[in-house]
Amino acid sequence: MKLLRYGPRGQEKPGLLDAQGRVRDLSAVVPDIAGEVLTTPGLARLRGIDPASLPLVDGTPQQDLRLGPCVGRTGKFICIGLNYADHAAESNMPVPREPVVFGKWTSAICGPNDDVEIPRGSTRTDWEVELGVVIGTGGRYIDEADAMDHVAGYCVVHDVSEREIQLERGGGQWDKGKGCDTFGPIGPWLVTADEVPDPQQLDLWLEVDGHRYQDGNTRTMVFGVRQLVSYLSRFMSLQPGDIIATGTPPGVGLGQKPPKYLVAGQAVRLGIHGLGEQRQRTVQA
């Protein structure tokens, strides 16, 4: 299934994408794409519904029908840094021996086509396409062998970053440089895990103003999805709706020679094979 949330910002309704690419309304079935809806029993209930029996929503998604973040009421937005060896190299940092973990504030979350704001005073706002893992069934101390049973599905994440704040301000504070408003577009939809046979074989890419900067595959991750879910569960309870952004392949602005960064008025397009695309316009905050 491809689950989504549609409508005006802050008033999104739950829906799903049918086989013809149309949005069907789930409002009479579930309150949101969130919480218990994402657990194994919750998703099983949705799979038992014939999409044709659901009301058809007017409009074409990502054109004249706005899509919001594909997951609601996210409790934790957990990010993994330097999880592609070639991205670590372009960042002039060593390949990590354990996952580098930081967080985005949930106030950074926005829809897949919402404007991305360049923070006031920023000169080094950067792009990063990432595979997002959405937790379904929660847990602690999860064995790697069982980790995939806790995954509801996957989505595209744009991990927008302000490099000066992240790497230089206050001695380097990743959370502060990663969590600005609009720095976490997710979606367009949550693709349930049963439709993604191998999350370690997904092409992902990103373009700015039509120029492709990132073109990678999740098979080159240092730590795969199974390892990350298990690892993170040692340090925190994973809960339904938590999002894990699993790192970015090479090609970020910081790694260009000379470096390139986002400015207001640009068009960013990114996607992951089978998970959809995002398109954003950059604006000044």
PDB file of C-alpha atoms in Angstrom, residues 64-232:
ATOM      1  CA  ASP A  64      -3.600  20.450  -7.633  1.00  0.00           C
ATOM      2  CA  LEU A  65      -3.933  18.297  -4.510  1.00  0.00           C
ATOM      3  CA  ARG A  66      -1.438  19.070  -1.723  1.00  0.00           C
ATOM      4  CA  LEU A  67       0.128  16.142   0.086  1.00  0.00           C
ATOM      5  CA  GLY A  68       1.268  16.633   3.655  1.00  0.00           C
ATOM      6  CA  PRO A  69       3.899  14.614   5.519  1.00  0.00           C
ATOM      7  CA  CYS A  70       3.029  10.964   4.942  1.00  0.00           C
ATOM      8  CA  VAL A  71       3.154  10.173   8.678  1.00  0.00           C
ATOM      9  CA  GLY A  72       1.350  12.107  11.390  1.00  0.00           C
ATOM     10  CA  ARG A  73       2.168  12.671  15.057  1.00  0.00           C
ATOM     11  CA  THR A  74       5.791  11.589  14.673  1.00  0.00           C
ATOM     12  CA  GLY A  75       7.417  11.349  18.083  1.00  0.00           C
ATOM     13  CA  LYS A  76      11.053  11.020  17.026  1.00  0.00           C
ATOM     14  CA  PHE A  77      12.832  12.009  13.825  1.00  0.00           C
ATOM     15  CA  ILE A  78      16.120  10.123  14.126  1.00  0.00           C
ATOM     16  CA  CYS A  79      18.927  10.666  11.628  1.00  0.00           C
ATOM     17  CA  ILE A  80      22.067   8.734  10.774  1.00  0.00           C
ATOM     18  CA  GLY A  81      25.155  10.640   9.654  1.00  0.00           C
ATOM     19  CA  LEU A  82      27.966   9.606   7.326  1.00  0.00           C
ATOM     20  CA  ASN A  83      26.260   6.298   6.498  1.00  0.00           C
ATOM     21  CA  TYR A  84      27.696   6.078   2.984  1.00  0.00           C
ATOM     22  CA  ALA A  85      31.475   5.693   2.881  1.00  0.00           C
ATOM     23  CA  ASP A  86      31.868   7.923  -0.184  1.00  0.00           C
ATOM     24  CA  HIS A  87      29.797  10.671   1.458  1.00  0.00           C
ATOM     25  CA  ALA A  88      32.048  10.483   4.531  1.00  0.00           C
ATOM     26  CA  ALA A  89      35.035  10.918   2.229  1.00  0.00           C
ATOM     27  CA  GLU A  90      33.598  13.988   0.497  1.00  0.00           C
ATOM     28  CA  SER A  91      32.875  15.452   3.959  1.00  0.00           C
ATOM     29  CA  ASN A  92      36.505  14.843   4.999  1.00  0.00           C
ATOM     30  CA  MET A  93      35.370  12.653   7.864  1.00  0.00           C
ATOM     31  CA  PRO A  94      36.249   9.042   8.725  1.00  0.00           C
ATOM     32  CA  VAL A  95      33.848   6.197   8.014  1.00  0.00           C
ATOM     33  CA  PRO A  96      32.136   5.635  11.383  1.00  0.00           C
ATOM     34  CA  ARG A  97      32.703   2.459  13.377  1.00  0.00           C
ATOM     35  CA  GLU A  98      29.233   2.823  14.902  1.00  0.00           C
ATOM     36  CA  PRO A  99      26.251   4.727  13.527  1.00  0.00           C
ATOM     37  CA  VAL A 100      26.421   8.492  13.993  1.00  0.00           C
ATOM     38  CA  VAL A 101      23.059   9.434  15.515  1.00  0.00           C
ATOM     39  CA  PHE A 102      21.456  12.866  15.693  1.00  0.00           C
ATOM     40  CA  GLY A 103      17.930  14.218  15.617  1.00  0.00           C
ATOM     41  CA  LYS A 104      15.758  16.619  13.716  1.00  0.00           C
ATOM     42  CA  TRP A 105      13.098  18.508  15.625  1.00  0.00           C
ATOM     43  CA  THR A 106       9.655  17.343  14.584  1.00  0.00           C
ATOM     44  CA  SER A 107       8.813  20.976  13.757  1.00  0.00           C
ATOM     45  CA  ALA A 108      11.114  20.543  10.730  1.00  0.00           C
ATOM     46  CA  ILE A 109       8.679  18.053   9.167  1.00  0.00           C
ATOM     47  CA  CYS A 110       6.729  19.292   6.154  1.00  0.00           C
ATOM     48  CA  GLY A 111       5.085  17.969   3.025  1.00  0.00           C
ATOM     49  CA  PRO A 112       7.030  16.627   0.035  1.00  0.00           C
ATOM     50  CA  ASN A 113       6.282  19.650  -2.149  1.00  0.00           C
ATOM     51  CA  ASP A 114       6.185  22.414   0.444  1.00  0.00           C
ATOM     52  CA  ASP A 115       8.643  25.296   0.138  1.00  0.00           C
ATOM     53  CA  VAL A 116      12.022  24.845   1.833  1.00  0.00           C
ATOM     54  CA  GLU A 117      13.042  27.947   3.767  1.00  0.00           C
ATOM     55  CA  ILE A 118      16.611  29.245   3.714  1.00  0.00           C
ATOM     56  CA  PRO A 119      17.206  30.370   7.322  1.00  0.00           C
ATOM     57  CA  ARG A 120      17.915  34.043   7.897  1.00  0.00           C
ATOM     58  CA  GLY A 121      21.645  34.682   7.614  1.00  0.00           C
ATOM     59  CA  SER A 122      22.356  31.252   6.105  1.00  0.00           C
ATOM     60  CA  THR A 123      24.937  30.951   3.330  1.00  0.00           C
ATOM     61  CA  ARG A 124      25.460  27.176   3.484  1.00  0.00           C
ATOM     62  CA  THR A 125      22.076  25.459   3.266  1.00  0.00           C
ATOM     63  CA  ASP A 126      22.635  22.034   1.700  1.00  0.00           C
ATOM     64  CA  TRP A 127      20.624  19.144   0.242  1.00  0.00           C
ATOM     65  CA  GLU A 128      20.566  15.422   1.127  1.00  0.00           C
ATOM     66  CA  VAL A 129      18.251  12.737  -0.286  1.00  0.00           C
ATOM     67  CA  GLU A 130      17.703   9.868   2.154  1.00  0.00           C
ATOM     68  CA  LEU A 131      15.734   6.674   2.614  1.00  0.00           C
ATOM     69  CA  GLY A 132      13.286   7.087   5.465  1.00  0.00           C
ATOM     70  CA  VAL A 133      12.290   4.091   7.609  1.00  0.00           C
ATOM     71  CA  VAL A 134       8.975   4.374   9.442  1.00  0.00           C
ATOM     72  CA  ILE A 135       8.563   2.318  12.598  1.00  0.00           C
ATOM     73  CA  GLY A 136       5.358   0.294  12.900  1.00  0.00           C
ATOM     74  CA  THR A 137       5.533  -2.003  15.894  1.00  0.00           C
ATOM     75  CA  GLY A 138       7.592  -0.409  18.653  1.00  0.00           C
ATOM     76  CA  GLY A 139      10.166  -2.039  20.870  1.00  0.00           C
ATOM     77  CA  ARG A 140      13.430  -1.943  22.819  1.00  0.00           C
ATOM     78  CA  TYR A 141      16.541  -4.111  22.530  1.00  0.00           C
ATOM     79  CA  ILE A 142      15.379  -5.483  19.182  1.00  0.00           C
ATOM     80  CA  ASP A 143      17.488  -8.296  17.729  1.00  0.00           C
ATOM     81  CA  GLU A 144      18.750  -7.743  14.195  1.00  0.00           C
ATOM     82  CA  ALA A 145      16.981 -10.953  13.171  1.00  0.00           C
ATOM     83  CA  ASP A 146      13.645  -9.421  14.192  1.00  0.00           C
ATOM     84  CA  ALA A 147      14.296  -5.822  13.182  1.00  0.00           C
ATOM     85  CA  MET A 148      12.347  -5.837   9.920  1.00  0.00           C
ATOM     86  CA  ASP A 149       9.212  -6.956  11.771  1.00  0.00           C
ATOM     87  CA  HIS A 150       9.196  -3.501  13.374  1.00  0.00           C
ATOM     88  CA  VAL A 151       9.228  -1.560  10.078  1.00  0.00           C
ATOM     89  CA  ALA A 152       5.896  -0.278   8.779  1.00  0.00           C
ATOM     90  CA  GLY A 153       7.356   1.010   5.541  1.00  0.00           C
ATOM     91  CA  TYR A 154       9.590   3.467   3.752  1.00  0.00           C
ATOM     92  CA  CYS A 155       9.482   6.995   2.356  1.00  0.00           C
ATOM     93  CA  VAL A 156      11.624   9.661   0.750  1.00  0.00           C
ATOM     94  CA  VAL A 157      13.260  12.099   3.183  1.00  0.00           C
ATOM     95  CA  HIS A 158      15.002  15.347   2.288  1.00  0.00           C
ATOM     96  CA  ASP A 159      17.493  15.972   5.093  1.00  0.00           C
ATOM     97  CA  VAL A 160      18.079  19.683   4.483  1.00  0.00           C
ATOM     98  CA  SER A 161      21.125  20.901   6.418  1.00  0.00           C
ATOM     99  CA  GLU A 162      22.808  24.195   7.312  1.00  0.00           C
ATOM    100  CA  ARG A 163      26.503  23.365   7.247  1.00  0.00           C
ATOM    101  CA  GLU A 164      27.909  26.386   9.081  1.00  0.00           C
ATOM    102  CA  ILE A 165      25.579  25.833  12.028  1.00  0.00           C
ATOM    103  CA  GLN A 166      26.077  22.060  11.895  1.00  0.00           C
ATOM    104  CA  LEU A 167      29.862  22.036  11.689  1.00  0.00           C
ATOM    105  CA  GLU A 168      31.168  25.364  13.009  1.00  0.00           C
ATOM    106  CA  ARG A 169      28.749  27.224  15.265  1.00  0.00           C
ATOM    107  CA  GLY A 170      29.205  26.392  18.935  1.00  0.00           C
ATOM    108  CA  GLY A 171      31.921  23.875  18.145  1.00  0.00           C
ATOM    109  CA  GLY A 172      29.680  21.921  15.826  1.00  0.00           C
ATOM    110  CA  GLN A 173      26.105  21.030  16.713  1.00  0.00           C
ATOM    111  CA  TRP A 174      24.424  18.711  14.253  1.00  0.00           C
ATOM    112  CA  ASP A 175      20.956  18.891  15.799  1.00  0.00           C
ATOM    113  CA  LYS A 176      20.936  22.692  15.600  1.00  0.00           C
ATOM    114  CA  GLY A 177      22.052  22.743  11.973  1.00  0.00           C
ATOM    115  CA  LYS A 178      19.604  20.040  10.894  1.00  0.00           C
ATOM    116  CA  GLY A 179      16.385  21.025  12.615  1.00  0.00           C
ATOM    117  CA  CYS A 180      15.299  24.347  11.119  1.00  0.00           C
ATOM    118  CA  ASP A 181      11.677  24.695  10.058  1.00  0.00           C
ATOM    119  CA  THR A 182      10.987  22.962   6.683  1.00  0.00           C
ATOM    120  CA  PHE A 183      14.289  21.027   6.890  1.00  0.00           C
ATOM    121  CA  GLY A 184      12.458  17.662   6.900  1.00  0.00           C
ATOM    122  CA  PRO A 185      10.163  17.090   3.900  1.00  0.00           C
ATOM    123  CA  ILE A 186       8.819  13.516   3.982  1.00  0.00           C
ATOM    124  CA  GLY A 187       6.715  11.617   1.464  1.00  0.00           C
ATOM    125  CA  PRO A 188       4.958  11.766  -0.925  1.00  0.00           C
ATOM    126  CA  TRP A 189       3.667   8.518   0.558  1.00  0.00           C
ATOM    127  CA  LEU A 190       4.558   5.771   2.960  1.00  0.00           C
ATOM    128  CA  VAL A 191       5.147   2.593   0.960  1.00  0.00           C
ATOM    129  CA  THR A 192       4.457  -0.384   3.220  1.00  0.00           C
ATOM    130  CA  ALA A 193       7.303  -2.818   3.789  1.00  0.00           C
ATOM    131  CA  ASP A 194       5.615  -5.666   1.895  1.00  0.00           C
ATOM    132  CA  GLU A 195       6.021  -3.643  -1.321  1.00  0.00           C
ATOM    133  CA  VAL A 196       9.779  -3.116  -0.802  1.00  0.00           C
ATOM    134  CA  PRO A 197      11.426  -6.547  -1.113  1.00  0.00           C
ATOM    135  CA  ASP A 198      14.923  -5.245  -0.328  1.00  0.00           C
ATOM    136  CA  PRO A 199      15.474  -1.748   1.106  1.00  0.00           C
ATOM    137  CA  GLN A 200      19.199  -2.190   0.413  1.00  0.00           C
ATOM    138  CA  GLN A 201      18.687  -2.151  -3.361  1.00  0.00           C
ATOM    139  CA  LEU A 202      17.036   1.221  -3.969  1.00  0.00           C
ATOM    140  CA  ASP A 203      18.304   3.917  -6.339  1.00  0.00           C
ATOM    141  CA  LEU A 204      18.094   7.439  -4.931  1.00  0.00           C
ATOM    142  CA  TRP A 205      18.862  10.773  -6.580  1.00  0.00           C
ATOM    143  CA  LEU A 206      18.585  14.540  -6.242  1.00  0.00           C
ATOM    144  CA  GLU A 207      18.657  17.458  -8.694  1.00  0.00           C
ATOM    145  CA  VAL A 208      18.914  21.220  -8.206  1.00  0.00           C
ATOM    146  CA  ASP A 209      17.647  23.369 -11.068  1.00  0.00           C
ATOM    147  CA  GLY A 210      17.732  20.328 -13.328  1.00  0.00           C
ATOM    148  CA  HIS A 211      21.349  19.364 -12.563  1.00  0.00           C
ATOM    149  CA  ARG A 212      21.748  15.957 -10.972  1.00  0.00           C
ATOM    150  CA  TYR A 213      24.113  16.107  -8.003  1.00  0.00           C
ATOM    151  CA  GLN A 214      23.259  12.875  -6.170  1.00  0.00           C
ATOM    152  CA  ASP A 215      22.864   9.478  -7.811  1.00  0.00           C
ATOM    153  CA  GLY A 216      23.356   6.542  -5.455  1.00  0.00           C
ATOM    154  CA  ASN A 217      21.985   3.244  -4.202  1.00  0.00           C
ATOM    155  CA  THR A 218      21.160   2.100  -0.681  1.00  0.00           C
ATOM    156  CA  ARG A 219      23.334  -1.003  -1.133  1.00  0.00           C
ATOM    157  CA  THR A 220      26.370   1.172  -0.332  1.00  0.00           C
ATOM    158  CA  MET A 221      25.173   2.048   3.169  1.00  0.00           C
ATOM    159  CA  VAL A 222      27.718   1.399   5.891  1.00  0.00           C
ATOM    160  CA  PHE A 223      24.938   0.246   8.251  1.00  0.00           C
ATOM    161  CA  GLY A 224      21.799  -1.229   6.722  1.00  0.00           C
ATOM    162  CA  VAL A 225      18.197  -0.837   7.824  1.00  0.00           C
ATOM    163  CA  ARG A 226      18.210  -4.030   9.887  1.00  0.00           C
ATOM    164  CA  GLN A 227      21.327  -2.946  11.771  1.00  0.00           C
ATOM    165  CA  LEU A 228      20.051   0.573  12.368  1.00  0.00           C
ATOM    166  CA  VAL A 229      16.702  -0.462  13.822  1.00  0.00           C
ATOM    167  CA  SER A 230      18.402  -2.877  16.199  1.00  0.00           C
ATOM    168  CA  TYR A 231      21.152  -0.422  17.136  1.00  0.00           C
ATOM    169  CA  LEU A 232      18.837   2.495  17.865  1.00  0.00           C
TER     170      LEU A 232
END
